[in-house]
Short mmCIF file of C-alpha atoms and ligand atoms in Angstrom, two decimals:
data_model
loop_
_atom_site.label_atom_id
_atom_site.label_comp_id
_atom_site.label_asym_id
_atom_site.label_seq_id
_atom_site.Cartn_x
_atom_site.Cartn_y
_atom_site.Cartn_z
CA MET T 167 -40.10 62.48 -42.56
CA LYS T 168 -39.29 61.34 -46.11
CA ASN T 169 -35.96 60.68 -47.11
CA ILE T 170 -35.15 62.00 -50.62
CA ALA T 171 -32.60 61.69 -53.24
CA ILE T 172 -31.85 64.63 -55.55
CA PHE T 173 -30.55 63.60 -59.18
CA ILE T 174 -28.74 66.29 -61.17
CA SER T 175 -26.36 66.52 -63.91
CA GLY T 176 -25.30 69.96 -64.14
CA ARG T 177 -25.36 73.28 -62.19
CA GLY T 178 -28.02 72.26 -59.75
CA SER T 179 -29.73 75.53 -58.91
CA ASN T 180 -33.17 73.92 -58.17
CA MET T 181 -31.24 71.46 -55.90
CA GLN T 182 -29.91 74.63 -54.10
CA GLN T 183 -33.15 75.91 -53.83
CA ILE T 184 -34.52 72.53 -52.27
CA ILE T 185 -31.49 72.44 -49.86
CA GLY T 186 -32.25 75.91 -48.45
CA GLN T 187 -35.84 74.95 -47.94
CA VAL T 188 -35.00 71.78 -46.16
CA LYS T 189 -32.50 73.81 -43.90
CA ASN T 190 -34.75 76.66 -43.15
CA GLY T 191 -37.68 76.76 -45.16
CA ILE T 192 -41.17 75.10 -45.91
CA LEU T 193 -39.45 71.88 -46.24
CA LYS T 194 -37.88 71.81 -42.77
CA ASP T 195 -39.09 68.74 -40.69
CA LEU T 196 -40.78 67.47 -43.82
CA CYS T 197 -37.99 65.65 -45.59
CA ASN T 198 -34.19 64.79 -45.48
CA ILE T 199 -31.95 65.04 -48.42
CA SER T 200 -30.18 61.53 -47.76
CA LEU T 201 -27.82 61.88 -51.13
CA VAL T 202 -27.23 64.05 -54.21
CA PHE T 203 -26.54 61.97 -57.11
CA SER T 204 -25.09 62.75 -60.31
CA ASN T 205 -24.58 60.79 -63.52
CA TYR T 206 -21.84 63.41 -64.40
CA CYS T 207 -18.90 63.61 -61.63
CA GLN T 208 -17.86 67.07 -62.79
CA ALA T 209 -21.17 68.52 -62.31
CA LEU T 210 -21.03 71.76 -60.63
CA GLY T 211 -23.99 70.93 -58.29
CA LEU T 212 -22.18 68.18 -56.59
CA LYS T 213 -19.55 70.83 -55.28
CA VAL T 214 -22.60 72.77 -53.91
CA ALA T 215 -24.11 69.81 -52.16
CA LYS T 216 -20.71 68.99 -50.43
CA GLU T 217 -20.27 72.62 -49.22
CA ASN T 218 -23.78 72.21 -47.46
CA GLN T 219 -22.66 68.78 -45.88
CA ILE T 220 -24.76 66.83 -48.15
CA GLN T 221 -23.77 63.03 -49.00
CA THR T 222 -22.99 62.83 -52.75
CA LEU T 223 -22.41 60.17 -55.04
CA CYS T 224 -21.85 60.13 -58.79
CA LEU T 225 -21.51 57.41 -61.28
CA ASP T 226 -20.38 58.43 -64.69
CA SER T 227 -22.77 57.24 -67.55
CA LYS T 228 -21.12 58.35 -70.45
CA GLY T 229 -20.85 55.37 -73.08
CA LYS T 230 -22.98 52.97 -70.53
CA LYS T 231 -25.91 51.01 -71.37
CA ARG T 232 -29.37 52.50 -70.06
CA VAL T 233 -30.41 49.06 -68.31
CA GLU T 234 -27.16 48.21 -66.87
CA TYR T 235 -26.22 51.98 -65.74
CA ASP T 236 -29.46 52.15 -63.88
CA LYS T 237 -29.05 48.73 -62.33
CA GLU T 238 -25.68 50.00 -60.95
CA VAL T 239 -27.71 53.16 -59.62
CA LEU T 240 -30.21 51.15 -57.93
CA THR T 241 -27.65 49.16 -56.02
CA LEU T 242 -25.95 52.24 -54.92
CA LEU T 243 -29.29 53.76 -53.75
CA HIS T 244 -30.52 50.53 -51.89
CA PRO T 245 -28.83 51.37 -48.42
CA PHE T 246 -30.28 54.75 -48.33
CA GLU T 247 -33.84 53.72 -48.00
CA ILE T 248 -35.09 56.44 -50.23
CA ASP T 249 -38.73 57.45 -50.32
CA TYR T 250 -38.68 59.76 -53.24
CA ILE T 251 -36.41 60.66 -55.93
CA VAL T 252 -36.36 64.29 -57.14
CA LEU T 253 -34.86 65.02 -60.60
CA ALA T 254 -33.49 68.34 -60.76
CA GLY T 255 -31.59 68.74 -64.28
CA TYR T 256 -31.02 64.89 -64.67
CA MET T 257 -30.43 64.52 -68.21
CA ARG T 258 -30.73 60.89 -68.48
CA ILE T 259 -33.85 58.85 -69.37
CA LEU T 260 -34.46 56.39 -66.64
CA SER T 261 -35.09 52.67 -67.35
CA PRO T 262 -38.44 51.12 -66.91
CA GLU T 263 -36.80 48.89 -64.29
CA PHE T 264 -35.74 51.79 -62.36
CA ILE T 265 -39.28 53.47 -62.55
CA LYS T 266 -40.71 50.13 -61.67
CA THR T 267 -38.61 50.18 -58.43
CA TYR T 268 -39.95 53.80 -57.38
CA PRO T 269 -43.54 53.85 -58.72
CA GLN T 270 -45.16 57.29 -58.24
CA ARG T 271 -42.04 58.11 -56.29
CA ILE T 272 -39.97 59.92 -58.86
CA LEU T 273 -40.72 63.60 -59.68
CA ASN T 274 -39.27 65.83 -62.35
CA ILE T 275 -39.43 69.55 -63.13
CA HIS T 276 -40.08 70.43 -66.65
CA PRO T 277 -39.50 74.19 -67.70
CA ALA T 278 -42.75 74.04 -70.16
CA ASP T 279 -46.25 72.69 -70.02
CA THR T 280 -45.46 69.04 -70.78
CA ARG T 281 -49.02 68.59 -72.31
CA SER T 282 -47.40 71.15 -75.19
CA PHE T 283 -43.80 70.43 -75.33
CA GLN T 284 -41.56 67.53 -74.27
CA GLY T 285 -37.90 67.12 -74.24
CA LEU T 286 -34.90 69.73 -74.34
CA ASN T 287 -34.74 73.47 -74.66
CA ALA T 288 -38.42 74.28 -73.49
CA TYR T 289 -37.33 77.82 -72.94
CA LYS T 290 -35.89 78.49 -76.46
CA TRP T 291 -39.33 76.90 -77.80
CA ALA T 292 -41.27 79.42 -75.70
CA TYR T 293 -38.91 82.62 -76.94
CA GLU T 294 -38.87 81.54 -80.28
CA ASN T 295 -42.96 80.95 -80.48
CA LEU T 296 -43.06 84.39 -78.81
CA LEU T 297 -45.36 82.78 -76.21
CA LYS T 298 -46.96 85.32 -73.82
CA GLU T 299 -46.75 82.97 -71.04
CA THR T 300 -45.27 79.26 -70.13
CA TYR T 301 -45.98 76.84 -67.47
CA ILE T 302 -43.41 75.09 -65.27
CA THR T 303 -44.71 71.50 -64.73
CA ILE T 304 -43.76 69.26 -61.93
CA HIS T 305 -44.76 65.71 -62.96
CA TYR T 306 -44.33 62.26 -61.81
CA VAL T 307 -41.93 60.26 -64.07
CA ASP T 308 -43.07 57.32 -66.11
CA GLU T 309 -41.46 55.41 -68.94
CA GLY T 310 -42.03 58.27 -71.50
CA VAL T 311 -39.96 61.57 -71.66
CA ASP T 312 -41.99 64.14 -69.80
CA THR T 313 -45.25 62.30 -70.25
CA GLY T 314 -45.83 61.28 -66.62
CA GLN T 315 -48.99 62.66 -64.63
CA VAL T 316 -48.75 66.50 -63.81
CA ILE T 317 -48.75 67.33 -60.12
CA ALA T 318 -48.62 71.00 -60.23
CA GLN T 319 -48.08 73.77 -62.60
CA GLN T 320 -47.20 77.35 -62.45
CA LYS T 321 -47.36 80.34 -65.03
CA VAL T 322 -44.49 82.31 -66.20
CA ASP T 323 -45.25 85.61 -67.36
CA LEU T 324 -43.38 86.39 -70.48
CA THR T 325 -44.80 89.59 -71.81
CA GLY T 326 -42.04 92.25 -72.86
CA VAL T 327 -39.33 89.68 -72.50
CA ASN T 328 -36.48 90.73 -75.04
CA SER T 329 -33.97 87.62 -74.68
CA LEU T 330 -33.93 83.87 -74.23
CA GLU T 331 -31.76 84.75 -70.83
CA GLU T 332 -34.81 86.81 -69.89
CA VAL T 333 -37.04 83.76 -70.58
CA GLU T 334 -34.66 81.45 -68.38
CA GLN T 335 -34.50 84.26 -65.50
CA ARG T 336 -38.25 84.41 -65.09
CA GLY T 337 -38.75 80.76 -65.53
CA LEU T 338 -36.21 79.79 -63.17
CA GLN T 339 -37.68 81.94 -60.21
CA VAL T 340 -40.92 80.31 -60.89
CA GLU T 341 -39.15 76.79 -60.80
CA TYR T 342 -37.70 77.58 -57.50
CA GLU T 343 -40.80 78.46 -55.96
CA LEU T 344 -42.90 75.51 -57.28
CA TYR T 345 -40.64 72.71 -56.82
CA SER T 346 -40.16 73.21 -53.03
CA LYS T 347 -44.15 74.16 -52.67
CA THR T 348 -45.03 71.09 -54.43
CA LEU T 349 -42.84 68.78 -52.53
CA ALA T 350 -44.12 70.33 -49.24
CA LYS T 351 -47.50 69.55 -50.16
CA LEU T 352 -46.75 66.31 -51.12
CA PHE T 353 -44.76 65.34 -47.96
CA SER T 354 -47.29 66.86 -45.46
CA GLY T 355 -49.89 64.36 -46.83
C1 LIG D 227 -33.91 73.35 -65.28
O1 LIG D 227 -34.63 74.42 -66.16
C2 LIG D 227 -35.16 72.29 -65.07
O2 LIG D 227 -36.43 72.77 -65.16
C3 LIG D 227 -34.54 71.45 -66.24
O3 LIG D 227 -33.36 71.84 -66.39
C4 LIG D 227 -32.80 72.74 -65.74
C5 LIG D 227 -32.02 72.37 -64.59
O4 LIG D 227 -31.27 73.54 -63.94
N1 LIG D 227 -35.05 70.15 -65.90
P1 LIG D 227 -30.54 73.48 -62.78
O5 LIG D 227 -29.33 72.44 -62.77
O6 LIG D 227 -31.52 73.20 -61.51
O7 LIG D 227 -29.76 74.75 -62.38
#
């Protein structure tokens, strides 16, 4: 049974899916969500986590230096004995010190093939470039932005989409499925 911490900065819809799968789905008996952490104390997802009786912590990152901020987060995390950190819409780059503390133990979901597109607004990129398909990617986090080793990918069919909202809707459905599926595979060894 792995102890995981989910890191969010916003609405937390991926987090919510993982919570559901831990309660009553493919992640049941494979992991326990010890903590939901946010760098933004107003994040909507924190409310959702609390409603699900999950321990939450937040520490506003605005105006803080990366290295010092991450040191504080590491101190907060320490007592929870976390095995894996699951980034789900966490909008902050992690410091090398942080990453070294959890080697191959931090995962991220990126809404594009990280080999083709890194950084923000990946659905907009797919939409504006009229892609017929895009690939949701789960990867380990290294010191770059969306450059870590790819763990799993799943295709999103974009044929016939008429708006960016539609691209996002289709993409998110794949995100939800792929994240829990990948975690389940990883945690079951
Ligand atoms: C998702 O599209 C995820 O791939 C990206 O940020 C978004 C977070 O959405 N990294 P949510 O907070 O999980 O709803």
